[in-house]
CSV table of N, CA and C in Angstrom, one decimal:
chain,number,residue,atom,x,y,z
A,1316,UNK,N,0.9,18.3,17.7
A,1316,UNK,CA,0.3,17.7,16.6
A,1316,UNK,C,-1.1,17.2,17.0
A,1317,UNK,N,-2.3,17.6,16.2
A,1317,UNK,CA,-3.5,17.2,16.3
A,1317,UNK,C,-3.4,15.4,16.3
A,1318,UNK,N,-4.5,14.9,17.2
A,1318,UNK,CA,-4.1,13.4,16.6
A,1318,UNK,C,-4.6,12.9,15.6
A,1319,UNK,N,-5.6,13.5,15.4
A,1319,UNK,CA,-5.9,12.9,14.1
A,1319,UNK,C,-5.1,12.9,12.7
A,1320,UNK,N,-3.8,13.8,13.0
A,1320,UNK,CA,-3.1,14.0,11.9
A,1320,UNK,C,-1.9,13.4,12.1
A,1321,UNK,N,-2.0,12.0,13.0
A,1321,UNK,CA,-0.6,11.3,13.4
A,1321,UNK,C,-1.2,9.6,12.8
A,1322,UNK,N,-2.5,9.6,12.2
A,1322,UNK,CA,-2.7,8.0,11.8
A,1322,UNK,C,-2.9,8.5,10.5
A,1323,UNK,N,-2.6,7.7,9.7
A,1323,UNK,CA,-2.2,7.6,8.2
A,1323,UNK,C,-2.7,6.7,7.3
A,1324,UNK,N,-3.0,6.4,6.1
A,1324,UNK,CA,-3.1,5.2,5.2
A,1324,UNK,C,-2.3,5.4,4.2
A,1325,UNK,N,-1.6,4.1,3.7
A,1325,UNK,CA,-1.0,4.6,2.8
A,1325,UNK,C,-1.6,4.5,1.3
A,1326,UNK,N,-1.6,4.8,0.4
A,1326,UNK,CA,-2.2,4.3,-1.0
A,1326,UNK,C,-1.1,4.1,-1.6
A,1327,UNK,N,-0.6,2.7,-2.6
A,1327,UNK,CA,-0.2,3.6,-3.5
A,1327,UNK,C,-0.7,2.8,-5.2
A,1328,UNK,N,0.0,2.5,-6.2
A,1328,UNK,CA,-0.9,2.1,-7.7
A,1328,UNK,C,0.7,2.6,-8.6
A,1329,UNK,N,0.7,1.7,-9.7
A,1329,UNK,CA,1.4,1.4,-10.7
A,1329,UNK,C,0.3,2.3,-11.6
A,1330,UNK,N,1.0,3.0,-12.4
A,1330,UNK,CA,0.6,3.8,-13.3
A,1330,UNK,C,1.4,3.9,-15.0
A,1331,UNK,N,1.1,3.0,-15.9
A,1331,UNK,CA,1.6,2.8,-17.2
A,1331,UNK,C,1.8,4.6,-17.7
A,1332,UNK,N,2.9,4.9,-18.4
A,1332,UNK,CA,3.3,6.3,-18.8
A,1332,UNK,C,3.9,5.1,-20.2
A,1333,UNK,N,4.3,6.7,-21.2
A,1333,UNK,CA,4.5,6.4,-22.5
A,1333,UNK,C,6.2,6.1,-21.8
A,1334,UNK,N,7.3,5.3,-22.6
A,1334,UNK,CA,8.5,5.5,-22.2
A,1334,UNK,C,9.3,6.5,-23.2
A,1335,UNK,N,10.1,7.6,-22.5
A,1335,UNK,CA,10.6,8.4,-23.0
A,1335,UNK,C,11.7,8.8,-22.4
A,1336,UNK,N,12.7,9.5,-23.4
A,1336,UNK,CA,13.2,10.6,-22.3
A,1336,UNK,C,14.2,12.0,-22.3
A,1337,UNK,N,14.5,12.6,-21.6
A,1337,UNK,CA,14.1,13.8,-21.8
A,1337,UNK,C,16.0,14.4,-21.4
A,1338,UNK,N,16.3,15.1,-22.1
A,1338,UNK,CA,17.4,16.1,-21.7
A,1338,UNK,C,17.3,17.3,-21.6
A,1339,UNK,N,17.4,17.7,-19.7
A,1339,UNK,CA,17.0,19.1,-19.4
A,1339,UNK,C,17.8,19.6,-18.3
A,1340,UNK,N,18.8,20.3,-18.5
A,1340,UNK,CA,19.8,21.3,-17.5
A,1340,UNK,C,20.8,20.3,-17.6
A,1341,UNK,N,21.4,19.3,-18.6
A,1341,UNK,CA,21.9,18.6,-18.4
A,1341,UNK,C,21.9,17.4,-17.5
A,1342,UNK,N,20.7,17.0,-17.1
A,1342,UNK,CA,20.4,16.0,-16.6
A,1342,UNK,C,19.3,15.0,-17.4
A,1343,UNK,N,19.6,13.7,-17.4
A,1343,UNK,CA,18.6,12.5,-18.3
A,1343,UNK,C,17.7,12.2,-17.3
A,1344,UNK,N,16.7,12.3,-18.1
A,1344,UNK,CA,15.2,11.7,-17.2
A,1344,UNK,C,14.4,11.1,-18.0
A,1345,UNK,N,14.0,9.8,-16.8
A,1345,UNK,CA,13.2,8.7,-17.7
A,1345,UNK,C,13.8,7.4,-17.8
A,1346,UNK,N,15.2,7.3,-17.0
A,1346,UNK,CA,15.9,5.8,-16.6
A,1346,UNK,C,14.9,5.2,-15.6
A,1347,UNK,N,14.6,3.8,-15.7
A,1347,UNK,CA,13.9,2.9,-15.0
A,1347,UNK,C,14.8,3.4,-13.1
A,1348,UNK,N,14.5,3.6,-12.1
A,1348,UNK,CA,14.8,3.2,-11.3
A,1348,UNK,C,15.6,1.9,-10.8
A,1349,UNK,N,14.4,0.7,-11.1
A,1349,UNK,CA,14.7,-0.1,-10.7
A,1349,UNK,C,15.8,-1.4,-11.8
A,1350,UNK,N,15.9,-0.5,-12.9
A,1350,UNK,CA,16.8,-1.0,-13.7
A,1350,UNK,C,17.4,-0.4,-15.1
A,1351,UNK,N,18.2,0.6,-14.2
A,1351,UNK,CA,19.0,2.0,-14.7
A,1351,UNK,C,19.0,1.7,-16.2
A,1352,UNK,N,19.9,0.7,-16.5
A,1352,UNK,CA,19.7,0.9,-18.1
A,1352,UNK,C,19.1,0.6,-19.3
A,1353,UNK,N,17.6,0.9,-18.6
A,1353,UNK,CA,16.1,0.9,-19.4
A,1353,UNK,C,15.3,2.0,-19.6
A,1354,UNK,N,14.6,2.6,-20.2
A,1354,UNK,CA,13.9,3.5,-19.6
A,1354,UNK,C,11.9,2.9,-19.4
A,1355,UNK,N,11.8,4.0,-18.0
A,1355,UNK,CA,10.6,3.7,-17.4
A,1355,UNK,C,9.8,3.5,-18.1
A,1356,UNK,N,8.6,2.2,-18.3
A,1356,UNK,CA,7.5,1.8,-18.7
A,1356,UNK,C,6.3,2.5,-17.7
A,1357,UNK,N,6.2,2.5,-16.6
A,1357,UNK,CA,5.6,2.7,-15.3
A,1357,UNK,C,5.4,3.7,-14.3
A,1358,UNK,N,5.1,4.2,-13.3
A,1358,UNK,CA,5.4,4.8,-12.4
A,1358,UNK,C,4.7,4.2,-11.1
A,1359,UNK,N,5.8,3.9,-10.1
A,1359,UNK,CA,5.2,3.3,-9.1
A,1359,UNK,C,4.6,4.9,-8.1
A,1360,UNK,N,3.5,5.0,-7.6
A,1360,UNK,CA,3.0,6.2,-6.7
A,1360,UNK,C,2.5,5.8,-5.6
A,1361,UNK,N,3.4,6.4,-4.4
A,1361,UNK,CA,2.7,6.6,-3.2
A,1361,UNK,C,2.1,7.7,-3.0
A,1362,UNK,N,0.8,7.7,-1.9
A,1362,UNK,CA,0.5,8.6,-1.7
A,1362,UNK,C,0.3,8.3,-0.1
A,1363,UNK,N,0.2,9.2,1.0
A,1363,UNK,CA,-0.2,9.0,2.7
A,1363,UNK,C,-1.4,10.2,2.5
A,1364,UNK,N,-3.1,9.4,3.5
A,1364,UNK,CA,-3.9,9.7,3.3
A,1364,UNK,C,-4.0,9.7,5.2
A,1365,UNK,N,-4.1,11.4,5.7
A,1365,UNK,CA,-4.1,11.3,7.5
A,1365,UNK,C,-5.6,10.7,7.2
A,1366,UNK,N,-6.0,10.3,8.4
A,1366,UNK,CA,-7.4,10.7,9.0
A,1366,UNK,C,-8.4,11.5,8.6
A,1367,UNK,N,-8.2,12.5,9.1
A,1367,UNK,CA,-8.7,14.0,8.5
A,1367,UNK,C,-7.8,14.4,7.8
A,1368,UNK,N,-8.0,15.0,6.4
A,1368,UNK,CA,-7.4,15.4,5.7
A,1368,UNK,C,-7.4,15.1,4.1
A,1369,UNK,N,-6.2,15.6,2.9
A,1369,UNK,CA,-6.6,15.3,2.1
A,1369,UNK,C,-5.4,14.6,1.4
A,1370,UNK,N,-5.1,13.3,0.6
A,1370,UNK,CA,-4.0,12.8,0.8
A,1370,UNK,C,-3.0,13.6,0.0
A,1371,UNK,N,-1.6,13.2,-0.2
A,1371,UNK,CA,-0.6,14.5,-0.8
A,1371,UNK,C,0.8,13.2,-1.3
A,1372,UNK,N,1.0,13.3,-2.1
A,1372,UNK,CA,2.1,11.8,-3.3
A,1372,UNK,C,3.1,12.5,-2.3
A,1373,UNK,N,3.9,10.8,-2.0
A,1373,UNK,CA,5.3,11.4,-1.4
A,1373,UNK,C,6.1,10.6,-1.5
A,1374,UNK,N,6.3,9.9,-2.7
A,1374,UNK,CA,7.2,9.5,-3.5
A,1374,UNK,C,6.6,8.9,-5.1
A,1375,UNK,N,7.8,9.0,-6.4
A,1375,UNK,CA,7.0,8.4,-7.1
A,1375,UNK,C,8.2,8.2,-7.8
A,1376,UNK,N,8.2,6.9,-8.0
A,1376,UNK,CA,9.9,6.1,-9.0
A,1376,UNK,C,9.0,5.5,-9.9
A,1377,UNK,N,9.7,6.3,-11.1
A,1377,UNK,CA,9.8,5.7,-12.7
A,1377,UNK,C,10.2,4.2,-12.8
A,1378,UNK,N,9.8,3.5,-13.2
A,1378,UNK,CA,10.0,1.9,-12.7
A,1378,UNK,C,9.8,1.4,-14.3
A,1379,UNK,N,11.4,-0.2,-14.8
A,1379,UNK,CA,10.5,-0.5,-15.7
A,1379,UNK,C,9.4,-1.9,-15.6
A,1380,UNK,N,9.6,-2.6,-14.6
A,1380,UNK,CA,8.3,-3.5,-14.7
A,1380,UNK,C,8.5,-3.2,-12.9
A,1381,UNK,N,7.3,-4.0,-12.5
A,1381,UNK,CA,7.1,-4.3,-10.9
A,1381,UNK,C,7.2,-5.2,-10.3
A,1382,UNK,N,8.1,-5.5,-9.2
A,1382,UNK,CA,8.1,-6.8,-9.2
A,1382,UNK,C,8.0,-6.8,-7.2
A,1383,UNK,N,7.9,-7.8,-6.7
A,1383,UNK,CA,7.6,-8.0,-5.0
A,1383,UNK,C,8.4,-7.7,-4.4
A,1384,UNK,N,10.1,-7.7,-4.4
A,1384,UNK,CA,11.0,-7.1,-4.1
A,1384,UNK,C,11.1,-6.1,-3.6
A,1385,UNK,N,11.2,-5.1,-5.0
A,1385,UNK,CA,11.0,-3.6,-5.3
A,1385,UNK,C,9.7,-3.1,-4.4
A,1386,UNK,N,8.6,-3.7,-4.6
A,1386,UNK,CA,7.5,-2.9,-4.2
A,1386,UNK,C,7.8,-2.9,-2.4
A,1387,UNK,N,8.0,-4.2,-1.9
A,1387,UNK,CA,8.0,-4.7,-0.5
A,1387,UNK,C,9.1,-3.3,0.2
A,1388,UNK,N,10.4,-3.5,-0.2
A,1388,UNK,CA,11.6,-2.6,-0.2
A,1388,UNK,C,10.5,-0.9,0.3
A,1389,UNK,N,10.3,-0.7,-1.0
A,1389,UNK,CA,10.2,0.9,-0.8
A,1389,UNK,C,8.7,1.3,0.2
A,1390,UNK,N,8.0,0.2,0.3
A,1390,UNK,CA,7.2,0.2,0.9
A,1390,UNK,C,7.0,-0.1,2.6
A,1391,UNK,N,8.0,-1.3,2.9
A,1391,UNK,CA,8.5,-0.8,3.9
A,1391,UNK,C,9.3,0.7,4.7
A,1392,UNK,N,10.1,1.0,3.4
A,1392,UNK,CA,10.8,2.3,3.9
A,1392,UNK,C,9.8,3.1,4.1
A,1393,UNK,N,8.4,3.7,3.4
A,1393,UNK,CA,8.0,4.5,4.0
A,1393,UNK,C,7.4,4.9,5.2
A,1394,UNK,N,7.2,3.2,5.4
A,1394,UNK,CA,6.1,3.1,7.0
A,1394,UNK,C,7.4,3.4,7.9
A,1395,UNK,N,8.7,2.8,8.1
A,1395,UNK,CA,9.9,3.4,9.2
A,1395,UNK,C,9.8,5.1,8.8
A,1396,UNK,N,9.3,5.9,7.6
A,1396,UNK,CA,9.3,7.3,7.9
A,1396,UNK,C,8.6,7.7,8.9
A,1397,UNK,N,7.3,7.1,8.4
A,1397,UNK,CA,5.8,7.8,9.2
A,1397,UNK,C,6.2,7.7,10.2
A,1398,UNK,N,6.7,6.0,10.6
A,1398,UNK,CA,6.8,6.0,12.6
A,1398,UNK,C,8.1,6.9,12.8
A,1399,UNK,N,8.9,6.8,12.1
A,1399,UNK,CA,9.7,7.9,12.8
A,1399,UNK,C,9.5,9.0,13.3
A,1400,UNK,N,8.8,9.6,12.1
A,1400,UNK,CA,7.8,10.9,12.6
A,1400,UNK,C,6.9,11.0,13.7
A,1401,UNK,N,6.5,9.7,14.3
A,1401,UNK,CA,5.7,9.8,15.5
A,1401,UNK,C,4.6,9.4,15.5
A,1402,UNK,N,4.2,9.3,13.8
A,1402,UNK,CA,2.9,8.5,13.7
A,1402,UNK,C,2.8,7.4,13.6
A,1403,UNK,N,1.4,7.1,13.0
A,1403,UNK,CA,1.5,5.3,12.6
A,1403,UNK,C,0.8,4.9,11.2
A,1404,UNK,N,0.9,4.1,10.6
A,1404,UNK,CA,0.4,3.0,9.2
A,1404,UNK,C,-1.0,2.7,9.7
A,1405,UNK,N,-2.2,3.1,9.1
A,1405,UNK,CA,-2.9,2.1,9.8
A,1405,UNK,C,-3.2,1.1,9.1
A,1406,UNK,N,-2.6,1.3,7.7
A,1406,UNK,CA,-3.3,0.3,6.7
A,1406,UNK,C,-2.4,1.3,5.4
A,1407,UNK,N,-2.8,-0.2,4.1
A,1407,UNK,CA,-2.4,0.1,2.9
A,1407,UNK,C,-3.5,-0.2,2.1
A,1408,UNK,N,-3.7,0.7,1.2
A,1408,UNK,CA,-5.1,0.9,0.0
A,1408,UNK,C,-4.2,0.7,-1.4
A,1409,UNK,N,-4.4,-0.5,-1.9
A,1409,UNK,CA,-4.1,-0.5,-3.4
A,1409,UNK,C,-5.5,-1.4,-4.5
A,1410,UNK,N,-4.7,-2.0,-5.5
A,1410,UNK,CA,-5.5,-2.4,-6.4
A,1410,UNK,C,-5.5,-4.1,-6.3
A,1411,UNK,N,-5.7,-4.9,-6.7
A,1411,UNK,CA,-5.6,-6.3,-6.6
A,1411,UNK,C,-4.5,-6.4,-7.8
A,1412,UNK,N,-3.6,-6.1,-7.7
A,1412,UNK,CA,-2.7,-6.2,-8.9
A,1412,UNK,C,-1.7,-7.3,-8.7
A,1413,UNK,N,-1.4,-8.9,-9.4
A,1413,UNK,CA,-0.9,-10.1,-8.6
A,1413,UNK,C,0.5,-9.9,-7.9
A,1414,UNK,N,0.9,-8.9,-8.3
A,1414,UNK,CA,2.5,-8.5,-7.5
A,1414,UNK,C,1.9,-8.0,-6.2
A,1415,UNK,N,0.8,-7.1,-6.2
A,1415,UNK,CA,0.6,-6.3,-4.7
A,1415,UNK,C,0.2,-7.6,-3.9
A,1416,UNK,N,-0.6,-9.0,-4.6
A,1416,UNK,CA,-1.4,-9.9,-3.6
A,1416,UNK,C,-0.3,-10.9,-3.3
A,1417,UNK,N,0.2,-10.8,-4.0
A,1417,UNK,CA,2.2,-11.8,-3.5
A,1417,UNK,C,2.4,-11.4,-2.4
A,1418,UNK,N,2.6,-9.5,-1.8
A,1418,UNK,CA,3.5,-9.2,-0.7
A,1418,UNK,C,2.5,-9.6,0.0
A,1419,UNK,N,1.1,-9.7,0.6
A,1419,UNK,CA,0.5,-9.9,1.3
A,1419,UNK,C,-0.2,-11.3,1.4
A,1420,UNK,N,0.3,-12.3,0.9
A,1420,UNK,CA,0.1,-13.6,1.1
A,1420,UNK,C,0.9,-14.0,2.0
């Protein structure tokens, strides 16, 4: 592995979508994630941005509000991916949004 393509940033941003949802192959889409029996207001999106390179979404849950918990949770799990992989976190890029400045207080 190049090194430069073993340090990482994460991004990620709450994104408002219309709430809907959809019946296709026999499967429902559009239940909140984080509280099944709602449907999504939101979408929480990560993205990992190497060093060099160009960044690529590698997860994204339908969410219906956001809260410190939830965000902390899935946010943690991604960084135990990366290092598992061998790389590292070097940092997180978001928005000033008062749930993201909670986890980091």
């Amino acid at each position: 592995m190049i090194l430069n393509t073993k340090y990482f940033f994460i991004l990620f941003d709450e994104v408002y979508v219309k709430s809907s949802r959809q019946l296709r192959g026999g499967h429902l889409f559009g239940k909140a994630v984080d509280d099944p029996d709602k449907f999504a207001r939101s979408v929480l999106t990560f993205m990992v941005k190497p060093l060099i390179g160009k960044p690529f979404v590698v997860k994204m849950l339908p969410i219906w509000t956001l809260k410190v918990e939830f965000l902390e949770i899935h946010l943690r799990e991604l960084i135990y991916v990366i290092e598992d992989a061998g790389c590292l976190a070097l940092g997180a890029i978001c928005d000033n949004h008062m749930i993201v400045i909670e986890i980091f207080n």
